[in-house]
Coordinates of C-alpha atoms in Angstrom, one line a residue:
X1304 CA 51.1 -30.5 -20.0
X1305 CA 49.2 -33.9 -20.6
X1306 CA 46.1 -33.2 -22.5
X1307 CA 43.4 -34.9 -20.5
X1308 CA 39.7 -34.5 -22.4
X1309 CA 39.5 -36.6 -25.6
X1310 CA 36.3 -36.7 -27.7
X1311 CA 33.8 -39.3 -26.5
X1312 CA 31.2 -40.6 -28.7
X1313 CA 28.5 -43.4 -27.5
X1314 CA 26.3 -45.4 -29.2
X1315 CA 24.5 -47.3 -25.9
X1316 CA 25.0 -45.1 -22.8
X1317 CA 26.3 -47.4 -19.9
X1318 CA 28.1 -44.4 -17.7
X1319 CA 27.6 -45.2 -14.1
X1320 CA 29.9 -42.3 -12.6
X1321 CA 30.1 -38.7 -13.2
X1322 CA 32.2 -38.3 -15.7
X1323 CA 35.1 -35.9 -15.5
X1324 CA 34.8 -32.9 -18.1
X1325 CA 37.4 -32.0 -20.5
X1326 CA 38.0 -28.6 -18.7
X1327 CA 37.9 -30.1 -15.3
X1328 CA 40.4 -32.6 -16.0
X1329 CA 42.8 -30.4 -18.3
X1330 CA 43.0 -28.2 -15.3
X1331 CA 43.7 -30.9 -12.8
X1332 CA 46.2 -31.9 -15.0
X1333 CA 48.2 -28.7 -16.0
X1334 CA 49.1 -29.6 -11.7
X1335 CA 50.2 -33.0 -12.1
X1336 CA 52.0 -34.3 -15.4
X1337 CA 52.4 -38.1 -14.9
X1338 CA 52.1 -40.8 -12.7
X1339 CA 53.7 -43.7 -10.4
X1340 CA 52.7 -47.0 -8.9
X1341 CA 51.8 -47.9 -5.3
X1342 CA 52.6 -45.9 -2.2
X1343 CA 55.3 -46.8 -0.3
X1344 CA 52.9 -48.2 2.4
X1345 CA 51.4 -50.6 0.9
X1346 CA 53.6 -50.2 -2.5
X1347 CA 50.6 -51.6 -4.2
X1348 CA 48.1 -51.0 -7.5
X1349 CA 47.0 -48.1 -6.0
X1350 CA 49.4 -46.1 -6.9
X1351 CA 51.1 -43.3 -4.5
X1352 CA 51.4 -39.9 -3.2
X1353 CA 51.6 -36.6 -5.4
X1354 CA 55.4 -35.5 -5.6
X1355 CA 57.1 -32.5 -7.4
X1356 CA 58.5 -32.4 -10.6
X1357 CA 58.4 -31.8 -14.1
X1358 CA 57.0 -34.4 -17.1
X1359 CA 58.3 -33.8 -20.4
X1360 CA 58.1 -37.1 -22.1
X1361 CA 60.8 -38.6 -23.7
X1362 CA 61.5 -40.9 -26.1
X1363 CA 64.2 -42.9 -27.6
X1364 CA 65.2 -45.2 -30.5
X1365 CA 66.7 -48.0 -29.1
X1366 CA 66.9 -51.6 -31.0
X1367 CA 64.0 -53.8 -31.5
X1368 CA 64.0 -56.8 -29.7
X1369 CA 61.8 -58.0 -32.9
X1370 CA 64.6 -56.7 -34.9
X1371 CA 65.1 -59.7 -37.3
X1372 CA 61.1 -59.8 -37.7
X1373 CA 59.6 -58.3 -40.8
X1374 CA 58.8 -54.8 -39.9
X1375 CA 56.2 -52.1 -41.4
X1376 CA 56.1 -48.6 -40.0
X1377 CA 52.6 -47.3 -39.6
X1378 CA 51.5 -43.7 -40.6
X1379 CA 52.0 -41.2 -38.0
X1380 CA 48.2 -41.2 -36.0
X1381 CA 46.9 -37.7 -35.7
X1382 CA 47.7 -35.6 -32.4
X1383 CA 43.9 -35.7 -30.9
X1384 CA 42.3 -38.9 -31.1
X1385 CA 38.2 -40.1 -30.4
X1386 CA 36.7 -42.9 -28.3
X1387 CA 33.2 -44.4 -29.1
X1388 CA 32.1 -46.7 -26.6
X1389 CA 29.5 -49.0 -28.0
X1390 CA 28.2 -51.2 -25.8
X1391 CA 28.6 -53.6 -22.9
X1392 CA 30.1 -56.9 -23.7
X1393 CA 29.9 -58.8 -20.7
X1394 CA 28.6 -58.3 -16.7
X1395 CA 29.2 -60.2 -13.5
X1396 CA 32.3 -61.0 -13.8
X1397 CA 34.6 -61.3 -10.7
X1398 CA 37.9 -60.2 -10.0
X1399 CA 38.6 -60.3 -13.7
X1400 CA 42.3 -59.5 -14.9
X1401 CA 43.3 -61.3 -18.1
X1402 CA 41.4 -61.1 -21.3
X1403 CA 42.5 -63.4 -24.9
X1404 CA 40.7 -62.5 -27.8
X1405 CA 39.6 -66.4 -29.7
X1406 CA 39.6 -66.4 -33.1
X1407 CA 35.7 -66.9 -34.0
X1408 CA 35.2 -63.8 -31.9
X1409 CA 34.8 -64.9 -28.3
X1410 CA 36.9 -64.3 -25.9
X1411 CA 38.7 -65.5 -22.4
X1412 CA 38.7 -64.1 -19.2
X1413 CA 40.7 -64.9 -16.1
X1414 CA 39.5 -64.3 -12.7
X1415 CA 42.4 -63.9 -10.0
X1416 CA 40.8 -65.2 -6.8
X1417 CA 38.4 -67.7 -8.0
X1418 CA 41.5 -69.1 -10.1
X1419 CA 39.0 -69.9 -13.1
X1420 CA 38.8 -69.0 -16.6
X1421 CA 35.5 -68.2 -18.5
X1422 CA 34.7 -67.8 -22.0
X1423 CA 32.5 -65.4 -23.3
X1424 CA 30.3 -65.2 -26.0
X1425 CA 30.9 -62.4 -28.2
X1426 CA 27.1 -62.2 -29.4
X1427 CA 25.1 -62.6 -26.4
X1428 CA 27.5 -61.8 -24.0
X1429 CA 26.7 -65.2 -22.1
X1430 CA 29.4 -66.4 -19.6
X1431 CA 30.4 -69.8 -19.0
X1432 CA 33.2 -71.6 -16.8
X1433 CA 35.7 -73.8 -19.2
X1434 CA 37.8 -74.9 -16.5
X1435 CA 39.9 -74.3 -12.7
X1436 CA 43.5 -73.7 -13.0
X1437 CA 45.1 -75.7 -10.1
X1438 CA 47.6 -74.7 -7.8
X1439 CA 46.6 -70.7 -8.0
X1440 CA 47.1 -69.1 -4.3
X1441 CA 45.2 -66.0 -4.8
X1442 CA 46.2 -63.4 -2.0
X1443 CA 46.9 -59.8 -2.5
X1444 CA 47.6 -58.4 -5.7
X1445 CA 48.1 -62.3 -6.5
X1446 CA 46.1 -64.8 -7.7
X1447 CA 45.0 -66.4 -11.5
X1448 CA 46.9 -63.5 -13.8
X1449 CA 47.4 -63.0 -17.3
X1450 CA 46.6 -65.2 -20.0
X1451 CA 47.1 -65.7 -24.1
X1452 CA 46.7 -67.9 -26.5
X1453 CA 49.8 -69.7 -27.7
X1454 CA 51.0 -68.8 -31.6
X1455 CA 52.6 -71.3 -34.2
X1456 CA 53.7 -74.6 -33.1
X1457 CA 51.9 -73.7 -29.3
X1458 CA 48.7 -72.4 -31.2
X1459 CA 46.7 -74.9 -29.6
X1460 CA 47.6 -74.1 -25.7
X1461 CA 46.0 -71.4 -23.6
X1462 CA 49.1 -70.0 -21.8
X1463 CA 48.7 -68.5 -18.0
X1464 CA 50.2 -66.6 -15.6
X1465 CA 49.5 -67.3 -11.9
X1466 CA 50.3 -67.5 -8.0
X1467 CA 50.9 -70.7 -6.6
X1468 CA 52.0 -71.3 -2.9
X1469 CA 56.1 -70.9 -3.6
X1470 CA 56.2 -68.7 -6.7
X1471 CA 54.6 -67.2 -9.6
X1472 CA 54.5 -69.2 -12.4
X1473 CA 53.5 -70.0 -16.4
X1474 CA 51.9 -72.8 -17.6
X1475 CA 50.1 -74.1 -20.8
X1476 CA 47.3 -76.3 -21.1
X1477 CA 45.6 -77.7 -23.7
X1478 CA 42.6 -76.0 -25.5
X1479 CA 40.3 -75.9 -28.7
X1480 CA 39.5 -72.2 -29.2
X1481 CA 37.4 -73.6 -32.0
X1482 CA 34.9 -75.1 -29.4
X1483 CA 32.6 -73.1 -27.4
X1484 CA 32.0 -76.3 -25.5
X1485 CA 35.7 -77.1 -25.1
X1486 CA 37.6 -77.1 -21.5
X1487 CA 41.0 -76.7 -20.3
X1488 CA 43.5 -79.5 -20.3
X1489 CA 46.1 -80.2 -17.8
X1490 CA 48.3 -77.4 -16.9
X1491 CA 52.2 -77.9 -17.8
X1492 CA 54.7 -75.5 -16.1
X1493 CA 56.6 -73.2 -18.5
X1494 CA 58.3 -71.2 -16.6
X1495 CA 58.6 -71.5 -12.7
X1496 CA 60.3 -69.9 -9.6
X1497 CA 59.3 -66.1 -10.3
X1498 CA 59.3 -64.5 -7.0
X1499 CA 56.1 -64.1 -5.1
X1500 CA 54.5 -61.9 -2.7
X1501 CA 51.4 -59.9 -1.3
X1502 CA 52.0 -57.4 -4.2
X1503 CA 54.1 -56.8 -6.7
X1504 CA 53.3 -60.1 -9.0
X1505 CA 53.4 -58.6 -11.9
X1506 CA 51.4 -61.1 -14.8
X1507 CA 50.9 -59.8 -18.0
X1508 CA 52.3 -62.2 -20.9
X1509 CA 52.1 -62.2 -24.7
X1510 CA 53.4 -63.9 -27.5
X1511 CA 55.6 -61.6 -29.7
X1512 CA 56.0 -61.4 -33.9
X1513 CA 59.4 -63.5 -33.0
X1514 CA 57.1 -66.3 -32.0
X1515 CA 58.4 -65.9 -28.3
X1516 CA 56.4 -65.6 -25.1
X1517 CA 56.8 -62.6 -23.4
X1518 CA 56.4 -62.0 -19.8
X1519 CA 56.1 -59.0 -16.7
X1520 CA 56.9 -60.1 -13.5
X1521 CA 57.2 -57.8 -10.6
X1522 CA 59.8 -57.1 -7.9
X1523 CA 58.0 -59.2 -5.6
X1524 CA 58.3 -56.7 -2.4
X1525 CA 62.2 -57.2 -2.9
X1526 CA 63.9 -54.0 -4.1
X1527 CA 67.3 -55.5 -5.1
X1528 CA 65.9 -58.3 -7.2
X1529 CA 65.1 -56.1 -10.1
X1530 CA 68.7 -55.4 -10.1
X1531 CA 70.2 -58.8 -10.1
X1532 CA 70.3 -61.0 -13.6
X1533 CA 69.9 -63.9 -11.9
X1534 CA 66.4 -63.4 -10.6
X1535 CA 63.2 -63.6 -12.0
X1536 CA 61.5 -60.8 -9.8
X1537 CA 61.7 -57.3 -12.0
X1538 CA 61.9 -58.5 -15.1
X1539 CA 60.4 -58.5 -18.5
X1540 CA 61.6 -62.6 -19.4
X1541 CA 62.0 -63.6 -23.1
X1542 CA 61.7 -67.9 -23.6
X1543 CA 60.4 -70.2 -26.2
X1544 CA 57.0 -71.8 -26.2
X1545 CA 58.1 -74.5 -24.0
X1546 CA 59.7 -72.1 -21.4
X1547 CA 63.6 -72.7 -22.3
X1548 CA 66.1 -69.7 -23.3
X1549 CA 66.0 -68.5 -26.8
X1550 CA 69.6 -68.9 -28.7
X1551 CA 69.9 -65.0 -28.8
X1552 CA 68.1 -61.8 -28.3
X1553 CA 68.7 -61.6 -24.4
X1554 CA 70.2 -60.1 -21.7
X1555 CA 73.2 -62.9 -22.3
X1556 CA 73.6 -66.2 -24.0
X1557 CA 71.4 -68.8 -22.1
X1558 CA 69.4 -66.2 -20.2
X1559 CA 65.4 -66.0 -20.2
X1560 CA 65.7 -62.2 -19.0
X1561 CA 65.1 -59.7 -22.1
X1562 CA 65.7 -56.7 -19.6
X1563 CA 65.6 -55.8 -16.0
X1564 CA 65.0 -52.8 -13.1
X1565 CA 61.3 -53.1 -13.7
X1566 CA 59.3 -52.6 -10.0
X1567 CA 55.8 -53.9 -11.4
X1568 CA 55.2 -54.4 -15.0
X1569 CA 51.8 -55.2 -16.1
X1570 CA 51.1 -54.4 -19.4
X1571 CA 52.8 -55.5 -22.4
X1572 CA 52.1 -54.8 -26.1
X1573 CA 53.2 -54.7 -29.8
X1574 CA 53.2 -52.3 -32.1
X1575 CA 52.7 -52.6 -35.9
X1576 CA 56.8 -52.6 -36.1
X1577 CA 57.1 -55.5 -33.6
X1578 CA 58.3 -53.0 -31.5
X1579 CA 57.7 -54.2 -27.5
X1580 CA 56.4 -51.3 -24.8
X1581 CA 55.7 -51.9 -21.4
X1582 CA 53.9 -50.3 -18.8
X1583 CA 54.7 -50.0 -15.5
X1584 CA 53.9 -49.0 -11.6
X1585 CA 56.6 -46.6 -10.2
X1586 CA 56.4 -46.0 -6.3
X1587 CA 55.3 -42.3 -5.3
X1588 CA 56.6 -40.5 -7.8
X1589 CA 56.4 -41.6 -11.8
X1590 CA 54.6 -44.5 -13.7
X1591 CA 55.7 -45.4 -16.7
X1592 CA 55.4 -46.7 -20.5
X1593 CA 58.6 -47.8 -21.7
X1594 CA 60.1 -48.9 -25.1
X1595 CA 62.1 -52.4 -24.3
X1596 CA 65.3 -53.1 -25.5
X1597 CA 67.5 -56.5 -25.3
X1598 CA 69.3 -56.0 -22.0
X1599 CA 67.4 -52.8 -21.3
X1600 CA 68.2 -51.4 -17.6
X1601 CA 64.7 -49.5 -16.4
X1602 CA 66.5 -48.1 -13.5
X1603 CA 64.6 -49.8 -10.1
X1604 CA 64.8 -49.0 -7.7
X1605 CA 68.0 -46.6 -8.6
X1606 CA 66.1 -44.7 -10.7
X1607 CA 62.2 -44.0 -10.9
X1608 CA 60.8 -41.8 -14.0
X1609 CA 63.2 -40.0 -16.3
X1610 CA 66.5 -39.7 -14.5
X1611 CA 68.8 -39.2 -17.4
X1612 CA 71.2 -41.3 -16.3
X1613 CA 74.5 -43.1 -17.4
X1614 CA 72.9 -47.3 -18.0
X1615 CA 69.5 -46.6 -17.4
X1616 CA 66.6 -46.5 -20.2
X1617 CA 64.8 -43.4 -19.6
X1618 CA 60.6 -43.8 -19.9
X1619 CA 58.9 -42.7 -23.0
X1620 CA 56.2 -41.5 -21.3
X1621 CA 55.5 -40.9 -17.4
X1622 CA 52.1 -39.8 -15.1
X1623 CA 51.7 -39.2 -11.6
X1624 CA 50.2 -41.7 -9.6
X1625 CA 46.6 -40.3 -9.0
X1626 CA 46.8 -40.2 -12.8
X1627 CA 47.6 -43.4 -14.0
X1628 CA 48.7 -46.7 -11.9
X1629 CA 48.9 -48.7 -15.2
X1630 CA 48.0 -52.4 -16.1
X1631 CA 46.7 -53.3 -19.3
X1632 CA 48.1 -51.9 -22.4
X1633 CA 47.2 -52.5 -26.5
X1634 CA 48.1 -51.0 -29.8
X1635 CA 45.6 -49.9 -32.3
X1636 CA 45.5 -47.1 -34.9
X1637 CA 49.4 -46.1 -34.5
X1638 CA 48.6 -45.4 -30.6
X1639 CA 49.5 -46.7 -27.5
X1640 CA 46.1 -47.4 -25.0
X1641 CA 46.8 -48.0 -21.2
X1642 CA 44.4 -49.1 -19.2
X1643 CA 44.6 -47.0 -15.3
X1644 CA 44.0 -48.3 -12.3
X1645 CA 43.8 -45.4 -9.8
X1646 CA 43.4 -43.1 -12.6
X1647 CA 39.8 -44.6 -14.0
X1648 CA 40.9 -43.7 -17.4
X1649 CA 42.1 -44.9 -21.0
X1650 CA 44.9 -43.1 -22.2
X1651 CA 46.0 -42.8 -25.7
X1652 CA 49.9 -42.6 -26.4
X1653 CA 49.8 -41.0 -29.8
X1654 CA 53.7 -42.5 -31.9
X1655 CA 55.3 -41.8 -34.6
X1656 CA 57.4 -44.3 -34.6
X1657 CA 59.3 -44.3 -31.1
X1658 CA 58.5 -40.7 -30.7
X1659 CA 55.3 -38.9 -29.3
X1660 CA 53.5 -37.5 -31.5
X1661 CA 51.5 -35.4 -29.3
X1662 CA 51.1 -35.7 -25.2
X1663 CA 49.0 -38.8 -24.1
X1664 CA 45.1 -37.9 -24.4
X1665 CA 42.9 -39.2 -21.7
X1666 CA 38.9 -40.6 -22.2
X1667 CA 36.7 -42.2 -19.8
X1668 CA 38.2 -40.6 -17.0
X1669 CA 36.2 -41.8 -13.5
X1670 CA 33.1 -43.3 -15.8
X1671 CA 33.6 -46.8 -15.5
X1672 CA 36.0 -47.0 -12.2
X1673 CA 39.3 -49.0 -12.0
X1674 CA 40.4 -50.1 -15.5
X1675 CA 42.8 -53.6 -15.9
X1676 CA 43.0 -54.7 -19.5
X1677 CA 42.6 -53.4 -22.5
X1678 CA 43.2 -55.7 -25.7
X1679 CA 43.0 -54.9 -29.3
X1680 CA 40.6 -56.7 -31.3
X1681 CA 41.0 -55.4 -34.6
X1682 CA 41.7 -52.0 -36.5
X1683 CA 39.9 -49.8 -34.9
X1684 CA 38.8 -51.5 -32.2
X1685 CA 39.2 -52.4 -28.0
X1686 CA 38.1 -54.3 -25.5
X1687 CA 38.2 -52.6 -22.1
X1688 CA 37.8 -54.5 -18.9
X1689 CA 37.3 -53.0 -15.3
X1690 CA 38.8 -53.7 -12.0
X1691 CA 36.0 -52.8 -9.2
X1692 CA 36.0 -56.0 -7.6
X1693 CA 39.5 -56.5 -6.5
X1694 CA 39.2 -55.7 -2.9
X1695 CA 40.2 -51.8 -4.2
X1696 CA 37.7 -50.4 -6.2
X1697 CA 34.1 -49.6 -5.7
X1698 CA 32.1 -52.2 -7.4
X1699 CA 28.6 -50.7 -8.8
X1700 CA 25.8 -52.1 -11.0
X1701 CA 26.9 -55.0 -13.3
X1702 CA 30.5 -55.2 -12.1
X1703 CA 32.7 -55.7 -13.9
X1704 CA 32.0 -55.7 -17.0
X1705 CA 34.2 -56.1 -20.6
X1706 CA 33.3 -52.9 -22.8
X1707 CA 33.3 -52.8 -26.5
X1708 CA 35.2 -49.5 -28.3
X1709 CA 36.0 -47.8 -31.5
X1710 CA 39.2 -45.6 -31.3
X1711 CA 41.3 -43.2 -33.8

């Protein structure tokens, strides 16, 4: 059984939607035990239709694809964890989906249909416009994605993920983090020719401890891709700052693909080991956080959930669909936080090391609506951004909105 009501503390109350009590929601889920991605209809962020089965989570110890990076292995977190939300950063904001911390404090956000990106003022929450990343085709589930700053020699490029007219693509522009007043340079393409479609775009990218960019792409609407090492489409790619193949650490010599048989991946993070997990939309039955491995087979569409079968990685931990439909996903205080879609809550994936700890804890659940990205900031804290004006949710009051939280 997931447990489902965490402690909730609040300095500033900002709740907008009855919020579901602990009781209420450990009931509801003692029935349903994990989650999936969209429903075969629209196979969408959604996610699907209740189906039977069990959910005992899993978890294995595979290699690191950080291996070679200097590694320190947190203390176990304890087994119930507490969420403080403490304010409202930002309001107004449209179609919102990536989110890059800047180093004085501020941050970036991306909005998928206007194809813009904004920065926002970490003490008065003001917004303003730093620029309009040409060439985004926003449509469907695509549009202007994820974003993140580059690290090391890229340190001074804002990478992002988009949507263009042929393909979803990367590219890197020029930008002074430093300068509130600063706008984006000229985009140069990274990485291009990752399938496209109405859903299924995947878009989340970050830069790892190996100093390589990192990105989720989805299937694209086209089931066999995930399967076949010479697409882009269902993948979690592996490349240098300027988009070419790393020497080693792949799926083979001269590939960009770290692993494959991923249907929609959409959140990516680190953990304090270097460690990669990824979270990602099943179809009707099972969504899923997974711990990556070089060459890594996830299993789509053979395989959805923990199947326990010969060449595929089994999930480390899986929800039902009404539960979850995961995007965003961070690392802070030795625990996993995904960000839910369809589910309208945070859940904390408590590790010791690759294992649970305890089973995923859920907070916020139906407060704040549609949830895309959650980001660490540091230690103890998160920033939480909603999803209510995607053409799916319910948008109410100041949507959306970036929250500020203290977790443990």
């Amino acid at each position: 059984m997931w447990c489902a009501g965490g402690t909730v503390r609040r300095e500033e109350p900002t709740v907008r939607r009855p919020a579901v009590t602990a009781a209420l929601a450990a009931a509801s889920l003692a029935l349903t035990a994990a989650c999936a991605g969209g429903p075969a209809s629209s196979g969408g962020d959604t996610g699907g239709q209740t189906a039977p089965g069990s959910a005992e989570p899993t978890a294995d110890a595979p290699a690191s694809p950080t291996a070679d990076a200097p590694r320190t292995e947190p203390e176990p977190p304890p087994a119930e964890g507490a969420v403080e939300v403490g304010g409202t950063v930002a309001t107004g904001l449209e179609s919102p989906w990536g989110l890059a911390p800047l180093p004085g404090g501020d941050l970036l956000v991306s909005s998928r249909d206007q194809g813009t990106i904004s920065r926002v003022d970490a003490d008065s929450g003001e917004v303003s416009e730093v620029g309009t990343v040409p060439g985004v085709e926003p449509g469907g589930e695509g549009g202007l994605l994820g974003i993140t700053l580059g690290t090391g020699d890229a340190q001074d490029y804002l990478y992002a993920y988009f949507t263009s007219a042929s393909d979803n693509r990367v590219v890197r522009m020029a930008y002074d983090a430093a300068d509130p007043g600063a706008e984006l340079g000229a985009p140069d393409i990274v990485v291009r020719g990752i399938p496209r479609a109405q859903i299924h775009n995947g878009g989340r990218i970050a830069f790892g401890p190996d100093g390589m960019l990192h990105i989720g792409t989805g299937d694209a609407n086209q089931r066999g891709a995930a399967q076949d090492p010479d697409s882009l489409a269902g993948k979690i790619l592996r490349v240098q700052p300027d988009g070419s193949a790393p020497e080693e650490g792949n799926l083979a010599e001269g590939s960009r693909v770290l692993s494959l048989g991923h249907r929609n991946v959409q959140g990516l993070a680190f953990d304090g080991a270097g460690r990669l997990w990824a979270s990602e939309f099943g179809q009707n039955t099972w969504d899923e956080v997974n711990l990556i491995e070089p060459g890594g087979n996830y299993g789509w569409p053979e395989v959805e959930g923990r199947a326990g079968a010969d060449g595929f990685v089994d999930p480390v931990a899986q929800w039902r669909p009404e539960e979850a439909s995961p995007s965003g996903l961070a690392w802070a205080q030795g625990s996993l936080w995904l960000a839910s879609l369809r589910g309208e809550r945070l859940w904390r994936i408590p590790l010791d090391r690759t294992e649970l700890v305890a089973d995923p804890q859920a907070f916020v659940a139906g407060e704040y609506g549609r949830l895309r990205t959650v980001v660490a900031d540091s230690g103890d804290e998160l920033w939480l951004m909603t999803s209510n004006t995607d053409g799916r949710g319910t948008p109410e009051g100041e949507d959306d909105r970036i929250l500020k939280l203290t977790v443990q």
